[in-house]
């Protein structure tokens, strides 16, 4: 009997329990090929070396750890690894900031002003734009750059305003959640004026697909605000245009990159809005679902959860599709909080009651055993974004991320990167590193990585048929990856 | 059906699930009297105020939070609350350092030297003691104090060497686990020479009982190294003498404090030792269990888990009692690590296979679903020591302590303080504060506190009969506490 009281421990029982525990984890039941086992032996050796170093990257703030991660041989393997899909990424934080600075802000007609709370705003305009409240007069960057000899300082200052990343002590720069969220929202607004300019909008999305593709991600579900995209003359486009643009560019990208499977949009709205605005957004989403049935995945509410209204507050608006018999899948952010027991902390349960297809973050899931059980039984995957949770100060040492426990129970979950550009990351590899080396511990192995990648297809919004096709494509790329790396020499 | 897919959320189902979740937590099924409910309403109000403050103490390092906690009305209530027993406290860290400085180091014959790694050592001796390797020449403190005008600096410096507590930035002073554990062990050695001097040894234990009693703790299970206690002439006493002394002082204390229930000893040995030393210690423990059947609770291995040998390494030594048919309960420290998947990380399962009665810390339990299940089914309580885990750098923000999840599932657990004096804490109240306000969240309530206190008796080493008696005594004190505070005015 496994749980009987023993006088002296039986090594075979011990072995059996250790194996039982190992088999329960994500990927624990995966049958591995010989080649995969060879690659796994290599990974284990690398991970043990990594864990024995004094400055263990997952225990450090990502801003400090980034350059260490970049030199890690595990990271370099994870970059090459076909990771499947990225299911939790936001529209205006796909592309690294360097590209915005060097490419976008150098385009003609780009104006900038400085806000009175130490941020910047941008606008492209054929004529001098109307002044913005609480902002300095607009300066045409072309003129400004022509006047100064060394543009490095200017570019650095712009770069600093477009993301949270900093070389200074991140704990000192962002001492509290309030501070870091405030700077986060400021950076979004700074990026906003750049990326909602129609020509940039198109290029940005194409560049985003390119960066994820380069990171060996083959599919994307993009949470998109579907903003009013503007032209140089100030005219704007509606949401249908924006959707159509996303769709066209995706098709174009897939046609030139046949091993990229595609992208879909999750339309998102601010959770700080009032009920009628959310009801309006839900109705728009229903219409978009009708117009883009295969391209719109569903709907979500975004923004700082602790400061927004709880999902339950919007229950009538969010029940509209069910009431009208329209299929509108939900992909709610929920449980991105450490305020246990507040109204907002009820979002996890309410997301499930509102029949969500996945849960964004679910950081608080361990604090909700009933919701956790529901999510497991219904196969509602948690989208785990480790670096985001660390930068936004939910957890310090990523070994303590709650997904450690979830992975050990093979809870339905995928790894994603939320807003990689904002955090100085890119694609999915940094987050896979934190998951695999950080909260995965020594126990997670090649089977875990395989299952995480497969989860990203299994829990996507794709149809059964599409999933089959995507899995086939992924499997081909995976086999190549394994074959090319199983005999890799270390160092 | 609770887990069916719903089109539109049913508020009654929601209510039912919320209640189900609330009932699953520690104390969730406790039936409350009217008076307890009134006190609970007050606690909820206070907790909500506490959680809305910018500088939320459980999110901060305890060294920074301590003065905030001291002004918290919840803390003041928790101090008055009868907390039952303290089941995880170490012998030489019971009494606050102030008492050591002001009382012990001012006694005659007290010599001090300074080590070459910035610590100090003490010895009481009737004549000039033999020089100590890697330490300055011994100085008689009486002489030194007579020579200097202002003794405050000297006392401050001594105080700083006897604990980890500091007014400086704790993150800067203790940047890593290696640094903090090194200082921790140095401080133990500094205290050692003071408290193993026979007259101090007796007074220290009496003072320890007094401080826990004053903090409304009624019972103690003390993890004790049973050191060689020495006299002024250098002669030493054996373990039986030390046990006898503990027993006599306990009896003396109980006779003058009839609402204190008593104390028991868990004999501990360094886990850094070799197999034969541990086998020797187990044999000594078996003999002591024979000689002090009601006073020796059992045996444990202590010291930094990540640097010691795993329990499995000592399996033969630890199986001796079972082999000889002797009852020697174990109370193993296990899972005080964040190195998931290492050999040492197997200690949780091995402690259970070795039939441990409780688990010290069990910080890694969520990372071991099989061990967690065993511990739950067998009723093996986890001794949760929040401040210790924070100071020794396993977790930063105490809302992320794994016991949050354990409490929400009513996993068998007790709250304790490990080495309160080392951390600048005292008794149990600070740790109860972190548990109740920190990882307990808004959801934990008076019923949780009641169950935590009752757990400390239920999971103690006391016999059924003794537990009944202790529970009666505790219930009387609890009723008084509730009656005296149910109509408390806030501010
Ligand atoms: Zn997000
Ligand atoms: Zn301990």
mmCIF file of C-alpha atoms in Angstrom, chain A residues 155-287:
data_model
loop_
_atom_site.group_PDB
_atom_site.id
_atom_site.type_symbol
_atom_site.label_atom_id
_atom_site.label_comp_id
_atom_site.label_asym_id
_atom_site.label_seq_id
_atom_site.Cartn_x
_atom_site.Cartn_y
_atom_site.Cartn_z
ATOM 1 C CA UNK A 155 17.868 58.044 -29.574
ATOM 2 C CA UNK A 156 18.750 56.630 -26.166
ATOM 3 C CA UNK A 157 16.261 58.909 -24.510
ATOM 4 C CA UNK A 158 13.543 57.914 -26.999
ATOM 5 C CA UNK A 159 14.395 54.246 -26.516
ATOM 6 C CA UNK A 160 14.099 54.620 -22.741
ATOM 7 C CA UNK A 161 10.600 56.005 -23.146
ATOM 8 C CA UNK A 162 9.355 53.180 -25.336
ATOM 9 C CA UNK A 163 9.913 50.306 -22.907
ATOM 10 C CA UNK A 164 10.465 49.505 -19.252
ATOM 11 C CA UNK A 165 13.918 48.085 -19.838
ATOM 12 C CA UNK A 166 16.732 49.870 -18.035
ATOM 13 C CA UNK A 167 20.409 49.315 -17.316
ATOM 14 C CA UNK A 168 19.997 50.933 -13.908
ATOM 15 C CA UNK A 169 18.917 49.016 -10.793
ATOM 16 C CA UNK A 170 15.362 47.905 -11.692
ATOM 17 C CA UNK A 171 14.349 47.674 -8.022
ATOM 18 C CA UNK A 172 15.312 51.303 -7.523
ATOM 19 C CA UNK A 173 13.739 52.540 -10.754
ATOM 20 C CA UNK A 174 10.511 50.600 -10.148
ATOM 21 C CA UNK A 175 10.090 50.367 -6.385
ATOM 22 C CA UNK A 176 6.386 49.444 -6.427
ATOM 23 C CA UNK A 177 3.627 48.010 -8.589
ATOM 24 C CA UNK A 178 2.087 51.465 -8.841
ATOM 25 C CA UNK A 179 5.268 52.960 -10.229
ATOM 26 C CA UNK A 180 5.979 50.162 -12.675
ATOM 27 C CA UNK A 181 2.388 50.081 -13.985
ATOM 28 C CA UNK A 182 2.383 53.832 -14.404
ATOM 29 C CA UNK A 183 5.581 53.758 -16.473
ATOM 30 C CA UNK A 184 4.225 50.736 -18.368
ATOM 31 C CA UNK A 185 1.115 52.666 -19.401
ATOM 32 C CA UNK A 186 3.159 55.743 -20.282
ATOM 33 C CA UNK A 187 5.381 53.662 -22.532
ATOM 34 C CA UNK A 188 2.303 52.236 -24.268
ATOM 35 C CA UNK A 189 1.026 55.697 -24.978
ATOM 36 C CA UNK A 190 4.414 56.717 -26.300
ATOM 37 C CA UNK A 191 4.495 53.750 -28.690
ATOM 38 C CA UNK A 192 0.858 54.309 -29.631
ATOM 39 C CA UNK A 193 1.346 57.346 -31.860
ATOM 40 C CA UNK A 194 4.126 55.587 -33.763
ATOM 41 C CA UNK A 195 2.428 52.287 -34.474
ATOM 42 C CA UNK A 196 -1.091 53.532 -35.257
ATOM 43 C CA UNK A 197 0.207 55.452 -38.279
ATOM 44 C CA UNK A 198 -1.027 53.346 -41.218
ATOM 45 C CA UNK A 199 2.297 52.705 -43.029
ATOM 46 C CA UNK A 200 4.029 51.943 -39.726
ATOM 47 C CA UNK A 201 1.073 49.835 -38.584
ATOM 48 C CA UNK A 202 1.521 47.509 -41.553
ATOM 49 C CA UNK A 203 5.300 47.363 -41.276
ATOM 50 C CA UNK A 204 5.159 46.893 -37.514
ATOM 51 C CA UNK A 205 2.922 43.843 -37.764
ATOM 52 C CA UNK A 206 5.022 42.376 -40.569
ATOM 53 C CA UNK A 207 8.152 43.008 -38.540
ATOM 54 C CA UNK A 208 6.455 41.430 -35.505
ATOM 55 C CA UNK A 209 5.644 38.277 -37.452
ATOM 56 C CA UNK A 210 9.229 38.232 -38.701
ATOM 57 C CA UNK A 211 10.677 38.469 -35.201
ATOM 58 C CA UNK A 212 8.471 35.691 -33.830
ATOM 59 C CA UNK A 213 9.168 33.590 -36.929
ATOM 60 C CA UNK A 214 12.905 34.124 -36.467
ATOM 61 C CA UNK A 215 12.501 32.957 -32.879
ATOM 62 C CA UNK A 216 11.005 29.731 -34.256
ATOM 63 C CA UNK A 217 7.414 30.519 -33.331
ATOM 64 C CA UNK A 218 5.037 29.285 -36.029
ATOM 65 C CA UNK A 219 1.697 30.703 -34.971
ATOM 66 C CA UNK A 220 0.415 33.762 -33.149
ATOM 67 C CA UNK A 221 -2.779 34.777 -31.373
ATOM 68 C CA UNK A 222 -2.480 38.509 -31.016
ATOM 69 C CA UNK A 223 -4.428 40.473 -28.433
ATOM 70 C CA UNK A 224 -5.246 43.629 -30.362
ATOM 71 C CA UNK A 225 -7.006 46.835 -29.356
ATOM 72 C CA UNK A 226 -7.889 47.392 -33.040
ATOM 73 C CA UNK A 227 -7.116 51.104 -32.718
ATOM 74 C CA UNK A 228 -8.137 53.851 -35.107
ATOM 75 C CA UNK A 229 -5.231 53.735 -37.526
ATOM 76 C CA UNK A 230 -4.487 57.175 -39.034
ATOM 77 C CA UNK A 231 -3.032 58.554 -42.249
ATOM 78 C CA UNK A 232 -0.724 61.509 -42.728
ATOM 79 C CA UNK A 233 -3.667 63.815 -43.416
ATOM 80 C CA UNK A 234 -5.344 62.885 -40.113
ATOM 81 C CA UNK A 235 -8.026 60.663 -41.646
ATOM 82 C CA UNK A 236 -8.657 57.376 -39.775
ATOM 83 C CA UNK A 237 -9.728 53.818 -40.496
ATOM 84 C CA UNK A 238 -12.303 51.712 -38.710
ATOM 85 C CA UNK A 239 -11.838 48.345 -36.953
ATOM 86 C CA UNK A 240 -12.846 46.344 -40.024
ATOM 87 C CA UNK A 241 -10.016 48.009 -41.970
ATOM 88 C CA UNK A 242 -7.592 47.189 -39.179
ATOM 89 C CA UNK A 243 -8.730 43.564 -39.078
ATOM 90 C CA UNK A 244 -8.489 43.360 -42.861
ATOM 91 C CA UNK A 245 -4.966 44.787 -42.746
ATOM 92 C CA UNK A 246 -3.873 42.239 -40.131
ATOM 93 C CA UNK A 247 -5.405 39.497 -42.253
ATOM 94 C CA UNK A 248 -3.786 40.632 -45.506
ATOM 95 C CA UNK A 249 -0.367 40.951 -43.981
ATOM 96 C CA UNK A 250 -0.691 37.541 -42.342
ATOM 97 C CA UNK A 251 -1.594 35.974 -45.697
ATOM 98 C CA UNK A 252 1.294 37.767 -47.351
ATOM 99 C CA UNK A 253 3.704 36.588 -44.664
ATOM 100 C CA UNK A 254 2.504 32.977 -44.800
ATOM 101 C CA UNK A 255 2.800 32.938 -48.581
ATOM 102 C CA UNK A 256 6.506 33.772 -48.357
ATOM 103 C CA UNK A 257 7.107 31.709 -45.199
ATOM 104 C CA UNK A 258 5.355 28.399 -45.784
ATOM 105 C CA UNK A 259 6.522 26.921 -42.459
ATOM 106 C CA UNK A 260 4.704 29.718 -40.621
ATOM 107 C CA UNK A 261 1.180 28.615 -39.862
ATOM 108 C CA UNK A 262 -0.580 31.951 -39.402
ATOM 109 C CA UNK A 263 -2.036 34.398 -36.919
ATOM 110 C CA UNK A 264 -5.380 35.271 -35.365
ATOM 111 C CA UNK A 265 -6.706 38.247 -33.490
ATOM 112 C CA UNK A 266 -8.207 38.436 -29.999
ATOM 113 C CA UNK A 267 -9.994 41.765 -29.861
ATOM 114 C CA UNK A 268 -9.287 43.471 -26.533
ATOM 115 C CA UNK A 269 -10.888 46.332 -24.682
ATOM 116 C CA UNK A 270 -9.784 48.305 -21.594
ATOM 117 C CA UNK A 271 -11.249 46.861 -18.386
ATOM 118 C CA UNK A 272 -11.198 50.351 -16.876
ATOM 119 C CA UNK A 273 -14.135 51.268 -19.166
ATOM 120 C CA UNK A 274 -17.768 51.590 -18.111
ATOM 121 C CA UNK A 275 -20.448 48.992 -18.730
ATOM 122 C CA UNK A 276 -21.909 50.568 -21.859
ATOM 123 C CA UNK A 277 -18.489 50.879 -23.501
ATOM 124 C CA UNK A 278 -17.784 47.213 -22.825
ATOM 125 C CA UNK A 279 -21.243 46.242 -24.121
ATOM 126 C CA UNK A 280 -20.474 48.242 -27.263
ATOM 127 C CA UNK A 281 -17.127 46.480 -27.655
ATOM 128 C CA UNK A 282 -18.760 43.058 -27.219
ATOM 129 C CA UNK A 283 -21.249 43.928 -29.959
ATOM 130 C CA UNK A 284 -18.408 45.043 -32.236
ATOM 131 C CA UNK A 285 -16.629 41.793 -31.471
ATOM 132 C CA UNK A 286 -19.742 39.810 -32.415
ATOM 133 C CA UNK A 287 -19.900 41.657 -35.724
#
